Amino acid sequence: MAVDSQGTARSSFDLKSAQLPVMAVALRDTEVAVLTRDLAQRLADDPDFFDNDPVLIDLQHVRDSTEDIDFPKLIKALKRHRTLPVAVCGGSPAQMAAAHAAGLMPAPDAQPARAKPTAVEVREVEVIREVPVAVEVVREVPAPAPNALIVDKPLRSGQQVYARGTDLVVMAVVSYGAEVIADGNVHVYAPLRGRAVAGARGNTEARIFSTCMEPQLLSIAGNYRALETDLPKDIAGKPAQARLEGEKLVIEPMRLA
C-alpha cells in the first residue's frame, strides 16, 4: 500500500459510481435460434452497427412465457455481433435467476428504448434531405445550457467525456474512436468523427449539432445508428444537426448565418 509524505496510508484505488449508456435488446421470442436468424438478417447490410457496445437484454415482452431461454447461447449469439451483454431486466423471477446464473447482472430499474414489433430491438435511422423551396425556412437552433460542460481540447480515440445532467460543448475535433455523451444536447464546433450520444438518460428532445458532421455513430435517447458511409453529400462534412422526429432519428443540414 502506498504511503504519502505525511506517513498516512493511501489506497491504490477509489470506488465511485458511474453512468454508462447501453443498447437495449428487447426480446419478443424465447427461441434463441429465431433471434440469431433475425439479428443476422437485420445486420447483414451493416455489420459494423455495434462496436463492442454494452447491451441490456429486456425480457418484458416474454416474461409470461413458459419456455426456457438459453441465456448462454443468447449471450454467445450477441457477442458474435460485437456486443457485450452485461445486464438483464423485465423478466420473471425464473428468467432473472437463469440470466444471473449465466453471468448477467439484474437491472430492474433500467429504462430500455421504445419497442418495435420485431424479435430484436435495433434502431434504424431515416436520413431526411431538405427539398429546396422558394422561401427559406429559418429554424431556431437551441443554445447550449448555461451550465454546459465545455471541452476545448481535441478528443483522441479511446477518450470519453460525459456531461451529466447538462449539455456538452466541444470546441475541438472529436476523433474517430472518441465518444462524447450528454444528458442534454451535444454541440461540437469542429469535426465530429467519433461517437456522439445525446439525451443519454432518455431526453427525446435532445439534439446533436456539429459544424462538420462526419460521425462514426449517433445516438439520441437510445436510438443508435452507425453512420460512417450513410450521410448524403449535403450533410457529410458540413454543418448539420441530428434530432428525433417521433421514433425516427433525423439528420439535416444547418444554415449558418
PDB file of C-alpha atoms in Angstrom:
ATOM      1  CA  MET A   1       0.000   0.000   0.000  1.00  0.00           C
ATOM      2  CA  ALA A   2       1.298   3.457  -0.896  1.00  0.00           C
ATOM      3  CA  VAL A   3       2.196   5.920   1.870  1.00  0.00           C
ATOM      4  CA  ASP A   4       2.118   9.701   1.376  1.00  0.00           C
ATOM      5  CA  SER A   5       4.700  12.154   2.693  1.00  0.00           C
ATOM      6  CA  GLN A   6       2.769  12.575   5.955  1.00  0.00           C
ATOM      7  CA  GLY A   7       3.021   8.880   6.699  1.00  0.00           C
ATOM      8  CA  THR A   8      -0.700   8.194   6.162  1.00  0.00           C
ATOM      9  CA  ALA A   9      -1.646   5.006   4.344  1.00  0.00           C
ATOM     10  CA  ARG A  10      -3.117   5.743   0.908  1.00  0.00           C
ATOM     11  CA  SER A  11      -5.288   3.282  -1.048  1.00  0.00           C
ATOM     12  CA  SER A  12      -4.238   2.264  -4.557  1.00  0.00           C
ATOM     13  CA  PHE A  13      -7.779   2.771  -5.905  1.00  0.00           C
ATOM     14  CA  ASP A  14     -11.066   4.624  -5.393  1.00  0.00           C
ATOM     15  CA  LEU A  15     -14.640   3.328  -5.704  1.00  0.00           C
ATOM     16  CA  LYS A  16     -17.045   5.670  -7.471  1.00  0.00           C
ATOM     17  CA  SER A  17     -20.490   5.397  -9.020  1.00  0.00           C
ATOM     18  CA  ALA A  18     -20.654   5.590 -12.830  1.00  0.00           C
ATOM     19  CA  GLN A  19     -23.272   6.001 -15.547  1.00  0.00           C
ATOM     20  CA  LEU A  20     -22.985   4.013 -18.790  1.00  0.00           C
ATOM     21  CA  PRO A  21     -25.350   4.335 -21.777  1.00  0.00           C
ATOM     22  CA  VAL A  22     -26.337   0.893 -23.089  1.00  0.00           C
ATOM     23  CA  MET A  23     -28.224  -0.531 -26.034  1.00  0.00           C
ATOM     24  CA  ALA A  24     -31.422  -2.400 -25.089  1.00  0.00           C
ATOM     25  CA  VAL A  25     -32.194  -5.624 -26.972  1.00  0.00           C
ATOM     26  CA  ALA A  26     -35.898  -6.322 -26.381  1.00  0.00           C
ATOM     27  CA  LEU A  27     -36.745  -9.998 -26.905  1.00  0.00           C
ATOM     28  CA  ARG A  28     -40.111 -10.912 -28.437  1.00  0.00           C
ATOM     29  CA  ASP A  29     -39.336 -14.610 -28.795  1.00  0.00           C
ATOM     30  CA  THR A  30     -37.737 -17.043 -26.354  1.00  0.00           C
ATOM     31  CA  GLU A  31     -36.224 -19.212 -29.102  1.00  0.00           C
ATOM     32  CA  VAL A  32     -32.600 -18.162 -29.467  1.00  0.00           C
ATOM     33  CA  ALA A  33     -32.371 -19.677 -32.967  1.00  0.00           C
ATOM     34  CA  VAL A  34     -35.094 -17.289 -34.143  1.00  0.00           C
ATOM     35  CA  LEU A  35     -33.323 -14.344 -32.525  1.00  0.00           C
ATOM     36  CA  THR A  36     -29.995 -15.342 -34.100  1.00  0.00           C
ATOM     37  CA  ARG A  37     -31.560 -15.563 -37.558  1.00  0.00           C
ATOM     38  CA  ASP A  38     -33.395 -12.226 -37.280  1.00  0.00           C
ATOM     39  CA  LEU A  39     -30.345 -10.462 -35.900  1.00  0.00           C
ATOM     40  CA  ALA A  40     -28.152 -11.744 -38.739  1.00  0.00           C
ATOM     41  CA  GLN A  41     -30.715 -10.592 -41.317  1.00  0.00           C
ATOM     42  CA  ARG A  42     -31.120  -7.159 -39.735  1.00  0.00           C
ATOM     43  CA  LEU A  43     -27.369  -6.517 -39.575  1.00  0.00           C
ATOM     44  CA  ALA A  44     -26.432  -8.112 -42.918  1.00  0.00           C
ATOM     45  CA  ASP A  45     -26.084  -4.698 -44.597  1.00  0.00           C
ATOM     46  CA  ASP A  46     -24.464  -3.027 -41.587  1.00  0.00           C
ATOM     47  CA  PRO A  47     -22.087  -5.488 -39.880  1.00  0.00           C
ATOM     48  CA  ASP A  48     -20.357  -2.636 -38.022  1.00  0.00           C
ATOM     49  CA  PHE A  49     -23.582  -1.417 -36.375  1.00  0.00           C
ATOM     50  CA  PHE A  50     -22.218  -2.496 -32.980  1.00  0.00           C
ATOM     51  CA  ASP A  51     -18.709  -1.673 -31.791  1.00  0.00           C
ATOM     52  CA  ASN A  52     -18.320  -3.622 -28.557  1.00  0.00           C
ATOM     53  CA  ASP A  53     -21.376  -1.793 -27.167  1.00  0.00           C
ATOM     54  CA  PRO A  54     -22.673  -2.852 -23.726  1.00  0.00           C
ATOM     55  CA  VAL A  55     -26.106  -4.462 -24.069  1.00  0.00           C
ATOM     56  CA  LEU A  56     -29.093  -4.745 -21.743  1.00  0.00           C
ATOM     57  CA  ILE A  57     -31.401  -7.703 -22.503  1.00  0.00           C
ATOM     58  CA  ASP A  58     -35.024  -6.653 -21.962  1.00  0.00           C
ATOM     59  CA  LEU A  59     -37.443  -9.515 -21.209  1.00  0.00           C
ATOM     60  CA  GLN A  60     -40.648  -7.565 -20.584  1.00  0.00           C
ATOM     61  CA  HIS A  61     -42.357  -8.949 -23.715  1.00  0.00           C
ATOM     62  CA  VAL A  62     -41.571 -12.602 -22.912  1.00  0.00           C
ATOM     63  CA  ARG A  63     -41.802 -12.614 -19.115  1.00  0.00           C
ATOM     64  CA  ASP A  64     -45.054 -14.634 -19.193  1.00  0.00           C
ATOM     65  CA  SER A  65     -43.662 -17.322 -21.480  1.00  0.00           C
ATOM     66  CA  THR A  66     -43.362 -20.844 -20.103  1.00  0.00           C
ATOM     67  CA  GLU A  67     -40.474 -21.642 -22.460  1.00  0.00           C
ATOM     68  CA  ASP A  68     -36.943 -21.535 -21.085  1.00  0.00           C
ATOM     69  CA  ILE A  69     -34.428 -19.087 -22.544  1.00  0.00           C
ATOM     70  CA  ASP A  70     -30.965 -20.461 -23.280  1.00  0.00           C
ATOM     71  CA  PHE A  71     -29.037 -17.471 -21.921  1.00  0.00           C
ATOM     72  CA  PRO A  72     -25.508 -18.839 -22.552  1.00  0.00           C
ATOM     73  CA  LYS A  73     -26.474 -19.416 -26.200  1.00  0.00           C
ATOM     74  CA  LEU A  74     -28.127 -15.974 -26.370  1.00  0.00           C
ATOM     75  CA  ILE A  75     -25.039 -14.266 -24.943  1.00  0.00           C
ATOM     76  CA  LYS A  76     -22.827 -16.090 -27.434  1.00  0.00           C
ATOM     77  CA  ALA A  77     -25.083 -15.025 -30.336  1.00  0.00           C
ATOM     78  CA  LEU A  78     -25.000 -11.374 -29.285  1.00  0.00           C
ATOM     79  CA  LYS A  79     -21.217 -11.396 -28.825  1.00  0.00           C
ATOM     80  CA  ARG A  80     -20.792 -12.631 -32.398  1.00  0.00           C
ATOM     81  CA  HIS A  81     -22.144  -9.237 -33.480  1.00  0.00           C
ATOM     82  CA  ARG A  82     -19.622  -7.281 -31.387  1.00  0.00           C
ATOM     83  CA  THR A  83     -21.831  -6.580 -28.390  1.00  0.00           C
ATOM     84  CA  LEU A  84     -21.106  -7.059 -24.689  1.00  0.00           C
ATOM     85  CA  PRO A  85     -24.217  -8.401 -22.871  1.00  0.00           C
ATOM     86  CA  VAL A  86     -23.915  -7.142 -19.297  1.00  0.00           C
ATOM     87  CA  ALA A  87     -27.398  -6.977 -17.758  1.00  0.00           C
ATOM     88  CA  VAL A  88     -30.999  -8.157 -17.955  1.00  0.00           C
ATOM     89  CA  CYS A  89     -34.314  -6.657 -16.887  1.00  0.00           C
ATOM     90  CA  GLY A  90     -38.073  -7.174 -17.064  1.00  0.00           C
ATOM     91  CA  GLY A  91     -38.121 -10.966 -16.756  1.00  0.00           C
ATOM     92  CA  SER A  92     -39.971 -13.343 -14.484  1.00  0.00           C
ATOM     93  CA  PRO A  93     -38.188 -14.483 -11.293  1.00  0.00           C
ATOM     94  CA  ALA A  94     -37.198 -17.747 -13.000  1.00  0.00           C
ATOM     95  CA  GLN A  95     -35.891 -15.924 -16.079  1.00  0.00           C
ATOM     96  CA  MET A  96     -33.947 -13.426 -13.989  1.00  0.00           C
ATOM     97  CA  ALA A  97     -32.408 -16.250 -11.954  1.00  0.00           C
ATOM     98  CA  ALA A  98     -31.368 -18.109 -15.119  1.00  0.00           C
ATOM     99  CA  ALA A  99     -29.890 -14.935 -16.600  1.00  0.00           C
ATOM    100  CA  HIS A 100     -27.956 -14.237 -13.406  1.00  0.00           C
ATOM    101  CA  ALA A 101     -26.599 -17.784 -13.435  1.00  0.00           C
ATOM    102  CA  ALA A 102     -25.322 -17.106 -16.961  1.00  0.00           C
ATOM    103  CA  GLY A 103     -23.389 -14.066 -15.726  1.00  0.00           C
ATOM    104  CA  LEU A 104     -25.835 -11.229 -16.449  1.00  0.00           C
ATOM    105  CA  MET A 105     -26.434  -8.526 -13.857  1.00  0.00           C
ATOM    106  CA  PRO A 106     -30.092  -7.860 -12.915  1.00  0.00           C
ATOM    107  CA  ALA A 107     -31.165  -4.307 -13.750  1.00  0.00           C
ATOM    108  CA  PRO A 108     -34.800  -3.973 -12.588  1.00  0.00           C
ATOM    109  CA  ASP A 109     -34.836  -0.175 -12.773  1.00  0.00           C
ATOM    110  CA  ALA A 110     -33.411   0.144 -16.277  1.00  0.00           C
ATOM    111  CA  GLN A 111     -35.385   2.115 -18.871  1.00  0.00           C
ATOM    112  CA  PRO A 112     -34.936   0.440 -22.246  1.00  0.00           C
ATOM    113  CA  ALA A 113     -35.766   2.163 -25.515  1.00  0.00           C
ATOM    114  CA  ARG A 114     -39.251   2.023 -27.027  1.00  0.00           C
ATOM    115  CA  ALA A 115     -40.035  -1.334 -28.612  1.00  0.00           C
ATOM    116  CA  LYS A 116     -40.737  -2.205 -32.242  1.00  0.00           C
ATOM    117  CA  PRO A 117     -42.589  -5.349 -33.397  1.00  0.00           C
ATOM    118  CA  THR A 118     -39.507  -7.405 -34.217  1.00  0.00           C
ATOM    119  CA  ALA A 119     -37.547 -10.103 -32.465  1.00  0.00           C
ATOM    120  CA  VAL A 120     -34.680  -7.715 -31.731  1.00  0.00           C
ATOM    121  CA  GLU A 121     -34.774  -4.069 -30.685  1.00  0.00           C
ATOM    122  CA  VAL A 122     -32.429  -2.487 -33.237  1.00  0.00           C
ATOM    123  CA  ARG A 123     -32.992   1.156 -34.108  1.00  0.00           C
ATOM    124  CA  GLU A 124     -32.926   2.372 -37.687  1.00  0.00           C
ATOM    125  CA  VAL A 125     -32.167   5.918 -38.784  1.00  0.00           C
ATOM    126  CA  GLU A 126     -34.006   7.756 -41.522  1.00  0.00           C
ATOM    127  CA  VAL A 127     -31.861  10.422 -43.160  1.00  0.00           C
ATOM    128  CA  ILE A 128     -34.088  13.272 -44.311  1.00  0.00           C
ATOM    129  CA  ARG A 129     -32.836  15.508 -47.138  1.00  0.00           C
ATOM    130  CA  GLU A 130     -34.119  19.030 -47.371  1.00  0.00           C
ATOM    131  CA  VAL A 131     -36.063  19.833 -50.534  1.00  0.00           C
ATOM    132  CA  PRO A 132     -35.238  23.275 -51.990  1.00  0.00           C
ATOM    133  CA  VAL A 133     -38.195  25.663 -51.813  1.00  0.00           C
ATOM    134  CA  ALA A 134     -38.751  29.212 -52.948  1.00  0.00           C
ATOM    135  CA  VAL A 135     -38.894  30.583 -49.398  1.00  0.00           C
ATOM    136  CA  GLU A 136     -36.060  29.821 -46.953  1.00  0.00           C
ATOM    137  CA  VAL A 137     -37.252  28.464 -43.639  1.00  0.00           C
ATOM    138  CA  VAL A 138     -35.113  29.572 -40.696  1.00  0.00           C
ATOM    139  CA  ARG A 139     -35.055  27.102 -37.801  1.00  0.00           C
ATOM    140  CA  GLU A 140     -34.297  28.187 -34.276  1.00  0.00           C
ATOM    141  CA  VAL A 141     -31.202  26.354 -33.047  1.00  0.00           C
ATOM    142  CA  PRO A 142     -31.142  25.777 -29.260  1.00  0.00           C
ATOM    143  CA  ALA A 143     -28.234  27.421 -27.485  1.00  0.00           C
ATOM    144  CA  PRO A 144     -26.129  25.439 -25.017  1.00  0.00           C
ATOM    145  CA  ALA A 145     -27.409  25.315 -21.453  1.00  0.00           C
ATOM    146  CA  PRO A 146     -25.883  27.988 -19.155  1.00  0.00           C
ATOM    147  CA  ASN A 147     -24.115  25.341 -17.069  1.00  0.00           C
ATOM    148  CA  ALA A 148     -22.926  23.293 -20.049  1.00  0.00           C
ATOM    149  CA  LEU A 149     -19.691  21.311 -19.766  1.00  0.00           C
ATOM    150  CA  ILE A 150     -17.151  22.870 -22.143  1.00  0.00           C
ATOM    151  CA  VAL A 151     -14.214  20.927 -23.581  1.00  0.00           C
ATOM    152  CA  ASP A 152     -11.644  22.941 -25.569  1.00  0.00           C
ATOM    153  CA  LYS A 153      -9.095  20.228 -26.305  1.00  0.00           C
ATOM    154  CA  PRO A 154      -9.187  17.594 -29.083  1.00  0.00           C
ATOM    155  CA  LEU A 155     -10.536  14.191 -28.070  1.00  0.00           C
ATOM    156  CA  ARG A 156      -8.459  11.266 -29.297  1.00  0.00           C
ATOM    157  CA  SER A 157      -9.535   7.695 -29.980  1.00  0.00           C
ATOM    158  CA  GLY A 158     -10.448   5.911 -26.743  1.00  0.00           C
ATOM    159  CA  GLN A 159     -11.267   9.100 -24.823  1.00  0.00           C
ATOM    160  CA  GLN A 160     -14.784   9.703 -23.473  1.00  0.00           C
ATOM    161  CA  VAL A 161     -16.464  12.788 -21.996  1.00  0.00           C
ATOM    162  CA  TYR A 162     -19.845  12.688 -20.229  1.00  0.00           C
ATOM    163  CA  ALA A 163     -21.861  15.805 -19.332  1.00  0.00           C
ATOM    164  CA  ARG A 164     -24.102  14.648 -16.506  1.00  0.00           C
ATOM    165  CA  GLY A 165     -27.420  16.488 -16.305  1.00  0.00           C
ATOM    166  CA  THR A 166     -26.492  19.194 -18.823  1.00  0.00           C
ATOM    167  CA  ASP A 167     -25.269  19.975 -22.356  1.00  0.00           C
ATOM    168  CA  LEU A 168     -21.797  19.214 -23.674  1.00  0.00           C
ATOM    169  CA  VAL A 169     -19.916  21.742 -25.815  1.00  0.00           C
ATOM    170  CA  VAL A 170     -16.749  20.602 -27.588  1.00  0.00           C
ATOM    171  CA  MET A 171     -14.589  23.288 -29.220  1.00  0.00           C
ATOM    172  CA  ALA A 172     -12.134  20.902 -30.911  1.00  0.00           C
ATOM    173  CA  VAL A 173     -12.175  17.806 -33.075  1.00  0.00           C
ATOM    174  CA  VAL A 174     -13.768  14.596 -31.797  1.00  0.00           C
ATOM    175  CA  SER A 175     -11.588  11.964 -33.444  1.00  0.00           C
ATOM    176  CA  TYR A 176     -12.701   8.571 -34.700  1.00  0.00           C
ATOM    177  CA  GLY A 177     -12.955   6.225 -31.697  1.00  0.00           C
ATOM    178  CA  ALA A 178     -13.631   9.048 -29.197  1.00  0.00           C
ATOM    179  CA  GLU A 179     -17.040   9.390 -27.542  1.00  0.00           C
ATOM    180  CA  VAL A 180     -18.975  12.438 -26.333  1.00  0.00           C
ATOM    181  CA  ILE A 181     -22.054  11.864 -24.138  1.00  0.00           C
ATOM    182  CA  ALA A 182     -24.541  14.273 -22.589  1.00  0.00           C
ATOM    183  CA  ASP A 183     -27.848  14.043 -20.764  1.00  0.00           C
ATOM    184  CA  GLY A 184     -28.792  17.156 -22.758  1.00  0.00           C
ATOM    185  CA  ASN A 185     -27.598  18.367 -26.174  1.00  0.00           C
ATOM    186  CA  VAL A 186     -24.199  17.735 -27.744  1.00  0.00           C
ATOM    187  CA  HIS A 187     -22.577  20.696 -29.547  1.00  0.00           C
ATOM    188  CA  VAL A 188     -19.356  20.082 -31.497  1.00  0.00           C
ATOM    189  CA  TYR A 189     -17.913  23.231 -33.081  1.00  0.00           C
ATOM    190  CA  ALA A 190     -15.363  21.221 -35.032  1.00  0.00           C
ATOM    191  CA  PRO A 191     -15.287  17.942 -36.980  1.00  0.00           C
ATOM    192  CA  LEU A 192     -17.350  15.237 -35.279  1.00  0.00           C
ATOM    193  CA  ARG A 193     -15.802  11.941 -36.362  1.00  0.00           C
ATOM    194  CA  GLY A 194     -16.341   9.758 -33.301  1.00  0.00           C
ATOM    195  CA  ARG A 195     -19.440   8.711 -31.394  1.00  0.00           C
ATOM    196  CA  ALA A 196     -21.959  11.247 -30.086  1.00  0.00           C
ATOM    197  CA  VAL A 197     -24.707  10.388 -27.577  1.00  0.00           C
ATOM    198  CA  ALA A 198     -27.325  12.991 -26.614  1.00  0.00           C
ATOM    199  CA  GLY A 199     -30.227  12.511 -24.218  1.00  0.00           C
ATOM    200  CA  ALA A 200     -28.308   9.723 -22.503  1.00  0.00           C
ATOM    201  CA  ARG A 201     -30.975   9.439 -19.797  1.00  0.00           C
ATOM    202  CA  GLY A 202     -33.879   9.333 -22.200  1.00  0.00           C
ATOM    203  CA  ASN A 203     -34.373  13.009 -23.128  1.00  0.00           C
ATOM    204  CA  THR A 204     -36.075  12.706 -26.521  1.00  0.00           C
ATOM    205  CA  GLU A 205     -35.834  16.484 -27.081  1.00  0.00           C
ATOM    206  CA  ALA A 206     -32.023  16.417 -27.051  1.00  0.00           C
ATOM    207  CA  ARG A 207     -30.093  17.138 -30.239  1.00  0.00           C
ATOM    208  CA  ILE A 208     -26.611  16.729 -31.684  1.00  0.00           C
ATOM    209  CA  PHE A 209     -25.009  19.670 -33.513  1.00  0.00           C
ATOM    210  CA  SER A 210     -21.738  19.823 -35.413  1.00  0.00           C
ATOM    211  CA  THR A 211     -20.125  22.290 -37.781  1.00  0.00           C
ATOM    212  CA  CYS A 212     -18.600  19.306 -39.613  1.00  0.00           C
ATOM    213  CA  MET A 213     -20.804  16.207 -39.392  1.00  0.00           C
ATOM    214  CA  GLU A 214     -18.717  13.073 -40.051  1.00  0.00           C
ATOM    215  CA  PRO A 215     -19.758  10.770 -37.168  1.00  0.00           C
ATOM    216  CA  GLN A 216     -18.889   7.188 -36.523  1.00  0.00           C
ATOM    217  CA  LEU A 217     -22.143   6.774 -34.593  1.00  0.00           C
ATOM    218  CA  LEU A 218     -25.012   8.963 -33.394  1.00  0.00           C
ATOM    219  CA  SER A 219     -27.490   8.259 -30.611  1.00  0.00           C
ATOM    220  CA  ILE A 220     -30.382  10.222 -29.134  1.00  0.00           C
ATOM    221  CA  ALA A 221     -32.347   8.780 -26.192  1.00  0.00           C
ATOM    222  CA  GLY A 222     -31.312   5.220 -27.037  1.00  0.00           C
ATOM    223  CA  ASN A 223     -31.757   5.439 -30.826  1.00  0.00           C
ATOM    224  CA  TYR A 224     -28.432   4.269 -32.260  1.00  0.00           C
ATOM    225  CA  ARG A 225     -27.073   4.118 -35.796  1.00  0.00           C
ATOM    226  CA  ALA A 226     -23.577   3.805 -37.251  1.00  0.00           C
ATOM    227  CA  LEU A 227     -23.109   6.454 -39.947  1.00  0.00           C
ATOM    228  CA  GLU A 228     -19.684   6.105 -41.490  1.00  0.00           C
ATOM    229  CA  THR A 229     -20.893   5.981 -45.109  1.00  0.00           C
ATOM    230  CA  ASP A 230     -24.616   6.728 -44.954  1.00  0.00           C
ATOM    231  CA  LEU A 231     -24.622  10.517 -44.984  1.00  0.00           C
ATOM    232  CA  PRO A 232     -25.645  12.332 -48.188  1.00  0.00           C
ATOM    233  CA  LYS A 233     -23.414  14.963 -49.771  1.00  0.00           C
ATOM    234  CA  ASP A 234     -25.381  17.910 -48.377  1.00  0.00           C
ATOM    235  CA  ILE A 235     -24.719  16.687 -44.813  1.00  0.00           C
ATOM    236  CA  ALA A 236     -21.384  14.827 -44.750  1.00  0.00           C
ATOM    237  CA  GLY A 237     -18.608  17.161 -43.587  1.00  0.00           C
ATOM    238  CA  LYS A 238     -20.985  20.121 -43.353  1.00  0.00           C
ATOM    239  CA  PRO A 239     -22.873  21.898 -40.534  1.00  0.00           C
ATOM    240  CA  ALA A 240     -25.748  19.628 -39.532  1.00  0.00           C
ATOM    241  CA  GLN A 241     -27.903  18.526 -36.637  1.00  0.00           C
ATOM    242  CA  ALA A 242     -29.495  15.255 -35.529  1.00  0.00           C
ATOM    243  CA  ARG A 243     -32.824  15.110 -33.706  1.00  0.00           C
ATOM    244  CA  LEU A 244     -35.716  12.752 -33.039  1.00  0.00           C
ATOM    245  CA  GLU A 245     -38.921  13.073 -35.009  1.00  0.00           C
ATOM    246  CA  GLY A 246     -41.264  10.595 -33.372  1.00  0.00           C
ATOM    247  CA  GLU A 247     -39.252   7.370 -33.431  1.00  0.00           C
ATOM    248  CA  LYS A 248     -37.013   8.458 -36.315  1.00  0.00           C
ATOM    249  CA  LEU A 249     -33.560   9.929 -35.926  1.00  0.00           C
ATOM    250  CA  VAL A 250     -33.470  12.745 -38.486  1.00  0.00           C
ATOM    251  CA  ILE A 251     -30.223  14.286 -39.725  1.00  0.00           C
ATOM    252  CA  GLU A 252     -30.472  17.567 -41.592  1.00  0.00           C
ATOM    253  CA  PRO A 253     -28.269  20.446 -42.741  1.00  0.00           C
ATOM    254  CA  MET A 254     -27.982  23.647 -40.712  1.00  0.00           C
ATOM    255  CA  ARG A 255     -27.831  27.031 -42.395  1.00  0.00           C
ATOM    256  CA  LEU A 256     -25.345  29.179 -40.542  1.00  0.00           C
ATOM    257  CA  ALA A 257     -25.547  32.948 -40.851  1.00  0.00           C
TER     258      ALA A 257
END
